[in-house]
C-alpha positions as YAML, in Angstrom:
chain: A
units: angstrom
residues:
- id: 1
  name: MET
  ca: [89.80, 56.25, 175.18]
- id: 2
  name: GLY
  ca: [87.43, 56.18, 172.20]
- id: 3
  name: GLU
  ca: [88.15, 59.81, 171.42]
- id: 4
  name: ASN
  ca: [91.88, 59.11, 171.39]
- id: 5
  name: ASN
  ca: [91.41, 56.21, 168.95]
- id: 6
  name: LYS
  ca: [89.32, 58.42, 166.61]
- id: 7
  name: THR
  ca: [92.00, 61.13, 166.70]
- id: 8
  name: SER
  ca: [94.74, 58.63, 165.95]
- id: 9
  name: ARG
  ca: [92.78, 57.24, 162.95]
- id: 10
  name: VAL
  ca: [92.30, 60.74, 161.53]
- id: 11
  name: GLN
  ca: [96.01, 61.43, 161.96]
- id: 12
  name: ALA
  ca: [96.79, 58.15, 160.20]
- id: 13
  name: TYR
  ca: [94.53, 59.10, 157.27]
- id: 14
  name: VAL
  ca: [96.18, 62.54, 157.01]
- id: 15
  name: GLN
  ca: [99.67, 61.06, 157.05]
- id: 16
  name: GLN
  ca: [98.69, 58.52, 154.41]
- id: 17
  name: ALA
  ca: [97.22, 61.30, 152.22]
- id: 18
  name: ILE
  ca: [100.46, 63.31, 152.56]
- id: 19
  name: LYS
  ca: [102.53, 60.29, 151.55]
- id: 20
  name: ARG
  ca: [100.25, 59.40, 148.58]
- id: 21
  name: PRO
  ca: [98.74, 62.68, 147.28]
- id: 22
  name: GLU
  ca: [97.85, 61.09, 143.93]
- id: 23
  name: SER
  ca: [95.16, 58.98, 145.65]
- id: 24
  name: VAL
  ca: [93.63, 62.16, 147.13]
- id: 25
  name: TYR
  ca: [93.64, 63.84, 143.71]
- id: 26
  name: LYS
  ca: [91.94, 60.78, 142.20]
- id: 27
  name: VAL
  ca: [89.18, 60.74, 144.82]
- id: 28
  name: ALA
  ca: [88.66, 64.51, 144.45]
- id: 29
  name: PHE
  ca: [88.45, 64.10, 140.66]
- id: 30
  name: TYR
  ca: [85.78, 61.41, 140.89]
- id: 31
  name: ILE
  ca: [83.75, 63.44, 143.40]
- id: 32
  name: ALA
  ca: [83.95, 66.59, 141.24]
- id: 33
  name: THR
  ca: [83.06, 64.64, 138.07]
- id: 34
  name: PHE
  ca: [80.09, 62.98, 139.76]
- id: 35
  name: GLY
  ca: [78.83, 66.31, 141.05]
- id: 36
  name: PHE
  ca: [79.25, 67.94, 137.64]
- id: 37
  name: LEU
  ca: [77.41, 65.17, 135.82]
- id: 38
  name: VAL
  ca: [74.54, 65.12, 138.30]
- id: 39
  name: SER
  ca: [74.11, 68.92, 138.26]
- id: 40
  name: THR
  ca: [74.20, 69.15, 134.44]
- id: 41
  name: LEU
  ca: [72.43, 65.96, 133.33]
- id: 42
  name: PHE
  ca: [69.75, 65.63, 136.01]
- id: 43
  name: PRO
  ca: [67.63, 68.54, 134.64]
- id: 44
  name: PHE
  ca: [67.52, 66.80, 131.24]
- id: 45
  name: TYR
  ca: [66.60, 63.49, 132.87]
- id: 46
  name: TRP
  ca: [63.86, 65.18, 134.88]
- id: 47
  name: LEU
  ca: [62.46, 66.89, 131.76]
- id: 48
  name: THR
  ca: [62.47, 63.55, 129.94]
- id: 49
  name: ALA
  ca: [60.70, 61.78, 132.81]
- id: 50
  name: LEU
  ca: [58.14, 64.59, 132.98]
- id: 51
  name: ALA
  ca: [57.60, 64.64, 129.21]
- id: 52
  name: VAL
  ca: [56.95, 60.90, 128.74]
- id: 53
  name: THR
  ca: [54.68, 60.62, 131.78]
- id: 54
  name: PRO
  ca: [50.98, 60.64, 130.76]
- id: 55
  name: ARG
  ca: [49.15, 63.80, 131.75]
- id: 56
  name: ASP
  ca: [46.82, 62.12, 134.27]
- id: 57
  name: GLU
  ca: [49.83, 60.53, 136.03]
- id: 58
  name: LEU
  ca: [51.89, 63.70, 136.56]
- id: 59
  name: TYR
  ca: [50.88, 64.32, 140.15]
- id: 60
  name: GLY
  ca: [53.09, 62.41, 142.58]
- id: 61
  name: LEU
  ca: [55.85, 61.98, 139.99]
- id: 62
  name: GLY
  ca: [59.04, 60.59, 141.56]
- id: 63
  name: LEU
  ca: [62.45, 59.91, 140.14]
- id: 64
  name: LEU
  ca: [60.99, 57.41, 137.66]
- id: 65
  name: PRO
  ca: [58.27, 58.30, 135.10]
- id: 66
  name: ASN
  ca: [54.73, 57.12, 135.87]
- id: 67
  name: GLY
  ca: [54.19, 55.55, 132.46]
- id: 68
  name: PHE
  ca: [55.60, 55.98, 128.96]
- id: 69
  name: ASN
  ca: [53.99, 58.20, 126.31]
- id: 70
  name: PRO
  ca: [56.53, 59.07, 123.54]
- id: 71
  name: ALA
  ca: [53.68, 60.41, 121.38]
- id: 72
  name: VAL
  ca: [53.94, 63.67, 123.33]
- id: 73
  name: PHE
  ca: [56.85, 64.68, 121.07]
- id: 74
  name: ILE
  ca: [54.43, 64.62, 118.11]
- id: 75
  name: GLU
  ca: [51.46, 66.10, 119.95]
- id: 76
  name: ILE
  ca: [53.40, 69.26, 120.86]
- id: 77
  name: PHE
  ca: [53.60, 70.13, 117.15]
- id: 78
  name: GLN
  ca: [49.88, 69.43, 116.69]
- id: 79
  name: ARG
  ca: [48.92, 71.56, 119.69]
- id: 80
  name: ALA
  ca: [51.03, 74.63, 118.75]
- id: 81
  name: PRO
  ca: [53.26, 75.65, 115.79]
- id: 82
  name: LEU
  ca: [56.44, 74.85, 117.71]
- id: 83
  name: HIS
  ca: [58.43, 74.54, 114.49]
- id: 84
  name: ARG
  ca: [57.64, 78.18, 113.66]
- id: 85
  name: PHE
  ca: [58.77, 79.34, 117.10]
- id: 86
  name: ILE
  ca: [62.04, 77.39, 116.67]
- id: 87
  name: PHE
  ca: [62.52, 78.88, 113.19]
- id: 88
  name: ASN
  ca: [61.99, 82.38, 114.62]
- id: 89
  name: SER
  ca: [64.62, 81.79, 117.33]
- id: 90
  name: ILE
  ca: [67.14, 80.40, 114.84]
- id: 91
  name: PHE
  ca: [66.57, 83.33, 112.47]
- id: 92
  name: LEU
  ca: [66.97, 85.89, 115.27]
- id: 93
  name: ALA
  ca: [70.10, 84.15, 116.57]
- id: 94
  name: LEU
  ca: [71.71, 83.83, 113.13]
- id: 95
  name: THR
  ca: [70.97, 87.43, 112.14]
- id: 96
  name: THR
  ca: [72.27, 88.75, 115.47]
- id: 97
  name: THR
  ca: [75.41, 86.59, 115.18]
- id: 98
  name: LEU
  ca: [76.21, 87.85, 111.67]
- id: 99
  name: PHE
  ca: [75.63, 91.47, 112.69]
- id: 100
  name: VAL
  ca: [77.74, 91.09, 115.83]
- id: 101
  name: LEU
  ca: [80.61, 89.35, 114.00]
- id: 102
  name: VAL
  ca: [80.85, 92.03, 111.30]
- id: 103
  name: ILE
  ca: [80.89, 94.93, 113.78]
- id: 104
  name: ALA
  ca: [83.02, 93.10, 116.37]
- id: 105
  name: SER
  ca: [85.59, 92.09, 113.71]
- id: 106
  name: VAL
  ca: [86.23, 95.68, 112.67]
- id: 107
  name: THR
  ca: [86.20, 96.93, 116.27]
- id: 108
  name: GLY
  ca: [88.39, 94.07, 117.48]
- id: 109
  name: TYR
  ca: [90.85, 94.81, 114.68]
- id: 110
  name: VAL
  ca: [91.10, 98.46, 115.76]
- id: 111
  name: PHE
  ca: [91.62, 97.58, 119.42]
- id: 112
  name: GLY
  ca: [93.91, 94.64, 118.74]
- id: 113
  name: ARG
  ca: [96.24, 96.04, 116.09]
- id: 114
  name: LEU
  ca: [96.14, 99.83, 116.24]
- id: 115
  name: GLU
  ca: [97.40, 102.28, 118.83]
- id: 116
  name: PHE
  ca: [95.34, 105.38, 119.63]
- id: 117
  name: PRO
  ca: [94.77, 107.65, 122.66]
- id: 118
  name: GLY
  ca: [92.25, 106.37, 125.20]
- id: 119
  name: LYS
  ca: [92.42, 102.78, 123.95]
- id: 120
  name: ILE
  ca: [92.40, 101.07, 127.39]
- id: 121
  name: PRO
  ca: [89.67, 103.27, 128.99]
- id: 122
  name: LEU
  ca: [87.48, 102.83, 125.91]
- id: 123
  name: MET
  ca: [87.88, 99.03, 126.02]
- id: 124
  name: LEU
  ca: [87.00, 99.03, 129.73]
- id: 125
  name: PHE
  ca: [83.91, 101.12, 128.97]
- id: 126
  name: ILE
  ca: [82.78, 98.61, 126.34]
- id: 127
  name: LEU
  ca: [83.25, 95.72, 128.76]
- id: 128
  name: VAL
  ca: [81.35, 97.55, 131.51]
- id: 129
  name: ILE
  ca: [78.33, 97.82, 129.19]
- id: 130
  name: SER
  ca: [78.09, 94.01, 129.09]
- id: 131
  name: TYR
  ca: [77.48, 93.98, 132.85]
- id: 132
  name: PHE
  ca: [74.51, 96.36, 132.74]
- id: 133
  name: PRO
  ca: [71.28, 94.56, 133.77]
- id: 134
  name: PRO
  ca: [68.91, 94.16, 130.78]
- id: 135
  name: ALA
  ca: [66.07, 95.58, 132.89]
- id: 136
  name: SER
  ca: [67.77, 98.99, 132.86]
- id: 137
  name: PHE
  ca: [67.36, 99.14, 129.05]
- id: 138
  name: LEU
  ca: [63.79, 97.87, 128.86]
- id: 139
  name: ILE
  ca: [61.64, 100.99, 129.27]
- id: 140
  name: PRO
  ca: [63.81, 103.29, 127.08]
- id: 141
  name: LEU
  ca: [64.06, 100.63, 124.34]
- id: 142
  name: PHE
  ca: [60.36, 99.79, 124.55]
- id: 143
  name: GLU
  ca: [59.44, 103.46, 124.13]
- id: 144
  name: LEU
  ca: [61.98, 103.80, 121.31]
- id: 145
  name: PHE
  ca: [60.82, 100.71, 119.39]
- id: 146
  name: THR
  ca: [57.11, 101.53, 119.70]
- id: 147
  name: GLY
  ca: [57.42, 104.95, 118.05]
- id: 148
  name: ASN
  ca: [57.03, 107.02, 121.23]
- id: 149
  name: VAL
  ca: [60.35, 108.89, 121.06]
- id: 150
  name: THR
  ca: [60.74, 112.07, 119.02]
- id: 151
  name: ILE
  ca: [64.21, 113.36, 118.17]
- id: 152
  name: LEU
  ca: [64.59, 116.65, 116.24]
- id: 153
  name: GLY
  ca: [60.98, 116.38, 115.11]
- id: 154
  name: LEU
  ca: [61.35, 112.79, 113.86]
- id: 155
  name: LYS
  ca: [59.47, 109.94, 115.54]
- id: 156
  name: SER
  ca: [61.28, 106.67, 116.15]
- id: 157
  name: PRO
  ca: [60.11, 103.72, 114.00]
- id: 158
  name: ASP
  ca: [57.60, 101.23, 115.41]
- id: 159
  name: LEU
  ca: [59.56, 97.96, 115.50]
- id: 160
  name: PHE
  ca: [57.34, 96.09, 118.00]
- id: 161
  name: ASN
  ca: [56.51, 92.60, 116.68]
- id: 162
  name: THR
  ca: [59.41, 92.77, 114.22]
- id: 163
  name: PRO
  ca: [62.87, 91.11, 114.33]
- id: 164
  name: GLY
  ca: [64.52, 94.52, 114.75]
- id: 165
  name: SER
  ca: [63.06, 95.02, 118.24]
- id: 166
  name: MET
  ca: [64.97, 91.94, 119.42]
- id: 167
  name: ILE
  ca: [68.07, 91.88, 117.19]
- id: 168
  name: LEU
  ca: [69.21, 95.37, 118.22]
- id: 169
  name: PRO
  ca: [69.06, 94.73, 122.02]
- id: 170
  name: PHE
  ca: [70.66, 91.29, 121.53]
- id: 171
  name: SER
  ca: [73.52, 92.86, 119.58]
- id: 172
  name: ALA
  ca: [74.08, 95.54, 122.22]
- id: 173
  name: LEU
  ca: [74.21, 92.94, 124.98]
- id: 174
  name: PHE
  ca: [76.51, 90.41, 123.31]
- id: 175
  name: MET
  ca: [78.73, 92.73, 121.24]
- id: 176
  name: PRO
  ca: [81.22, 93.56, 124.08]
- id: 177
  name: LEU
  ca: [82.10, 89.89, 124.67]
- id: 178
  name: ALA
  ca: [82.65, 89.29, 120.94]
- id: 179
  name: ILE
  ca: [84.83, 92.41, 120.69]
- id: 180
  name: PHE
  ca: [86.95, 91.25, 123.65]
- id: 181
  name: ILE
  ca: [87.44, 87.75, 122.20]
- id: 182
  name: LEU
  ca: [88.39, 89.00, 118.72]
- id: 183
  name: THR
  ca: [90.63, 91.76, 120.09]
- id: 184
  name: THR
  ca: [92.68, 89.14, 121.94]
- id: 185
  name: PHE
  ca: [93.03, 86.96, 118.84]
- id: 186
  name: TYR
  ca: [93.84, 89.75, 116.41]
- id: 187
  name: SER
  ca: [96.53, 91.18, 118.70]
- id: 188
  name: GLN
  ca: [98.43, 87.84, 118.64]
- id: 189
  name: ILE
  ca: [98.90, 87.72, 114.84]
- id: 190
  name: PRO
  ca: [102.40, 88.86, 113.73]
- id: 191
  name: ASP
  ca: [102.51, 92.26, 112.05]
- id: 192
  name: GLY
  ca: [104.67, 90.86, 109.24]
- id: 193
  name: LEU
  ca: [101.79, 88.84, 107.75]
- id: 194
  name: GLU
  ca: [99.56, 91.90, 107.48]
- id: 195
  name: ASP
  ca: [102.44, 94.03, 106.17]
- id: 196
  name: ALA
  ca: [103.12, 91.46, 103.44]
- id: 197
  name: ALA
  ca: [99.46, 91.56, 102.37]
- id: 198
  name: ARG
  ca: [99.52, 95.35, 102.22]
- id: 199
  name: ILE
  ca: [102.74, 95.33, 100.17]
- id: 200
  name: GLU
  ca: [100.91, 93.10, 97.68]
- id: 201
  name: GLY
  ca: [98.39, 95.90, 97.24]
- id: 202
  name: THR
  ca: [95.46, 95.15, 99.53]
- id: 203
  name: THR
  ca: [93.97, 97.78, 101.82]
- id: 204
  name: ARG
  ca: [93.95, 97.60, 105.61]
- id: 205
  name: LEU
  ca: [90.30, 96.52, 105.53]
- id: 206
  name: GLY
  ca: [91.13, 93.96, 102.84]
- id: 207
  name: ALA
  ca: [93.95, 92.59, 104.99]
- id: 208
  name: LEU
  ca: [91.47, 92.21, 107.84]
- id: 209
  name: PHE
  ca: [89.08, 89.99, 105.87]
- id: 210
  name: ARG
  ca: [91.73, 88.18, 103.74]
- id: 211
  name: VAL
  ca: [94.48, 87.60, 106.30]
- id: 212
  name: ILE
  ca: [93.55, 88.45, 109.89]
- id: 213
  name: ILE
  ca: [90.10, 86.83, 110.12]
- id: 214
  name: PRO
  ca: [91.12, 83.53, 108.41]
- id: 215
  name: LEU
  ca: [94.09, 83.22, 110.78]
- id: 216
  name: SER
  ca: [91.77, 83.89, 113.73]
- id: 217
  name: ALA
  ca: [89.18, 81.28, 112.75]
- id: 218
  name: PRO
  ca: [88.98, 79.70, 116.27]
- id: 219
  name: GLY
  ca: [88.31, 83.11, 117.79]
- id: 220
  name: VAL
  ca: [85.70, 84.06, 115.17]
- id: 221
  name: VAL
  ca: [83.93, 80.71, 115.56]
- id: 222
  name: THR
  ca: [84.02, 80.94, 119.35]
- id: 223
  name: ALA
  ca: [82.57, 84.46, 119.34]
- id: 224
  name: GLY
  ca: [79.91, 83.41, 116.81]
- id: 225
  name: VAL
  ca: [78.86, 80.23, 118.63]
- id: 226
  name: LEU
  ca: [78.68, 81.96, 122.01]
- id: 227
  name: THR
  ca: [76.63, 84.80, 120.54]
- id: 228
  name: PHE
  ca: [74.27, 82.33, 118.84]
- id: 229
  name: ILE
  ca: [73.75, 80.31, 122.03]
- id: 230
  name: TYR
  ca: [73.20, 83.36, 124.23]
- id: 231
  name: THR
  ca: [70.78, 84.87, 121.72]
- id: 232
  name: TYR
  ca: [68.88, 81.63, 121.17]
- id: 233
  name: ASN
  ca: [68.43, 81.20, 124.94]
- id: 234
  name: GLU
  ca: [67.68, 84.86, 125.70]
- id: 235
  name: PHE
  ca: [64.44, 85.32, 127.66]
- id: 236
  name: PHE
  ca: [63.97, 88.93, 128.78]
- id: 237
  name: PHE
  ca: [63.71, 90.89, 125.51]
- id: 238
  name: SER
  ca: [62.43, 87.80, 123.66]
- id: 239
  name: TYR
  ca: [59.40, 87.72, 125.94]
- id: 240
  name: LEU
  ca: [58.62, 91.44, 126.03]
- id: 241
  name: MET
  ca: [59.30, 92.76, 122.53]
- id: 242
  name: ASN
  ca: [56.43, 90.97, 120.76]
- id: 243
  name: ASN
  ca: [52.89, 89.81, 121.45]
- id: 244
  name: GLY
  ca: [53.73, 86.08, 121.46]
- id: 245
  name: GLU
  ca: [52.27, 85.25, 118.05]
- id: 246
  name: PRO
  ca: [54.50, 83.06, 115.85]
- id: 247
  name: ALA
  ca: [53.67, 85.20, 112.80]
- id: 248
  name: ASN
  ca: [55.12, 88.21, 114.67]
- id: 249
  name: TRP
  ca: [58.54, 86.59, 115.17]
- id: 250
  name: ALA
  ca: [57.87, 85.35, 118.70]
- id: 251
  name: PRO
  ca: [60.81, 83.09, 119.68]
- id: 252
  name: ILE
  ca: [60.87, 79.69, 121.37]
- id: 253
  name: VAL
  ca: [60.15, 81.03, 124.86]
- id: 254
  name: HIS
  ca: [56.61, 81.88, 123.72]
- id: 255
  name: GLY
  ca: [56.29, 78.46, 122.12]
- id: 256
  name: ILE
  ca: [57.05, 76.70, 125.41]
- id: 257
  name: LEU
  ca: [54.71, 78.96, 127.37]
- id: 258
  name: SER
  ca: [51.91, 78.47, 124.82]
- id: 259
  name: TYR
  ca: [51.09, 75.13, 126.49]
- id: 260
  name: GLN
  ca: [49.77, 76.86, 129.60]
- id: 261
  name: THR
  ca: [46.41, 78.58, 129.45]
- id: 262
  name: GLN
  ca: [43.95, 80.05, 131.91]
- id: 263
  name: TYR
  ca: [42.33, 76.65, 132.41]
- id: 264
  name: GLU
  ca: [45.15, 74.09, 132.10]
- id: 265
  name: GLN
  ca: [48.88, 73.59, 132.60]
- id: 266
  name: LEU
  ca: [50.33, 71.00, 130.21]
- id: 267
  name: TYR
  ca: [53.59, 70.40, 132.04]
- id: 268
  name: ASN
  ca: [54.47, 67.29, 130.02]
- id: 269
  name: PHE
  ca: [54.02, 69.29, 126.80]
- id: 270
  name: MET
  ca: [56.21, 72.11, 128.14]
- id: 271
  name: ALA
  ca: [58.91, 69.61, 129.15]
- id: 272
  name: ALA
  ca: [58.84, 67.94, 125.72]
- id: 273
  name: ALA
  ca: [59.00, 71.33, 123.96]
- id: 274
  name: SER
  ca: [61.98, 72.33, 126.12]
- id: 275
  name: LEU
  ca: [63.85, 69.17, 125.08]
- id: 276
  name: VAL
  ca: [63.08, 69.73, 121.39]
- id: 277
  name: ALA
  ca: [64.20, 73.36, 121.68]
- id: 278
  name: VAL
  ca: [67.64, 72.24, 122.89]
- id: 279
  name: ILE
  ca: [68.31, 70.22, 119.72]
- id: 280
  name: PRO
  ca: [69.52, 73.12, 117.45]
- id: 281
  name: VAL
  ca: [72.02, 74.33, 120.07]
- id: 282
  name: ALA
  ca: [73.20, 70.77, 120.78]
- id: 283
  name: ILE
  ca: [73.82, 70.14, 117.06]
- id: 284
  name: LEU
  ca: [75.75, 73.42, 116.77]
- id: 285
  name: VAL
  ca: [77.95, 72.62, 119.78]
- id: 286
  name: VAL
  ca: [78.70, 69.08, 118.51]
- id: 287
  name: PHE
  ca: [79.90, 70.35, 115.12]
- id: 288
  name: ALA
  ca: [81.80, 73.36, 116.50]
- id: 289
  name: GLN
  ca: [83.22, 71.86, 119.69]
- id: 290
  name: GLU
  ca: [86.78, 71.55, 118.36]
- id: 291
  name: GLN
  ca: [86.84, 75.19, 117.28]
- id: 292
  name: ILE
  ca: [85.29, 76.29, 120.60]
- id: 293
  name: VAL
  ca: [87.85, 74.39, 122.68]
- id: 294
  name: SER
  ca: [90.67, 75.68, 120.48]
- id: 295
  name: GLY
  ca: [89.37, 79.23, 120.80]
- id: 296
  name: LEU
  ca: [88.97, 79.09, 124.56]
- id: 297
  name: THR
  ca: [92.39, 77.53, 125.13]
- id: 298
  name: SER
  ca: [94.52, 79.37, 122.58]
- id: 299
  name: GLY
  ca: [94.06, 82.88, 123.84]
- id: 300
  name: ALA
  ca: [90.45, 83.98, 123.78]
- id: 301
  name: LEU
  ca: [89.83, 84.00, 127.50]
- id: 302
  name: LYS
  ca: [93.10, 83.24, 129.12]
- id: 303
  name: GLU
  ca: [94.44, 86.79, 129.25]
...
């Protein structure tokens, strides 16, 4: 009897959902939004609770902080040169982004606006490179950048502890995505605009930088911001291509890890440094969010 009543209630709920689907969509939207907010914001809340908790109160930390010590955000700069690590990461990210945008703009123009044999297979090959695991490049690049490779009697330069040992791998990893984004944007611009610029006397390369790139501003900004964020957050090559000293261009990952030593683990310092390290990327996303949304919705990734 009870089982029959339960079955009839379920059938009633199903029939009501079929009659009023908008109520089901609304409930599903609230559940999805709640899950998204919890999964994205809880790590920041946990880092904040961990950072402001005094060091001797860290053990047994629950959902609420065991105390309040905002001075930790000043002490992290006194304990280690965190500002230098952040500067190194910003410099590496900016340099990589500029290098990637210049090369990807020319390459994207070729793939987006010119016809040549082998165009599709070559584009697929470029995209496949972006899926290679970084670990497969490590040993060859490490040998190459430490001067242990000899080609035609010439030894490779020793770039270890220099920006070049990180900028070159970053560029190789993030270049395919930038090329794909810009290729999509450049292919959507009418040929008549470029033809008019060339009739006025500019070269094909001049038309690229004077006409095509300005008209593709959302795509260029999207490719640049994504490259900057990925490079700024990169861990693998950032950790292995230098000795961790700030004077040798060690990025932010070394700054965060500098608060753990052989004798102590300053988890509250590491949490505070992680929050401070997010600030440059957060500022960039706030100022470029309109261009990013425009770029992602007007053709960059929809095809």
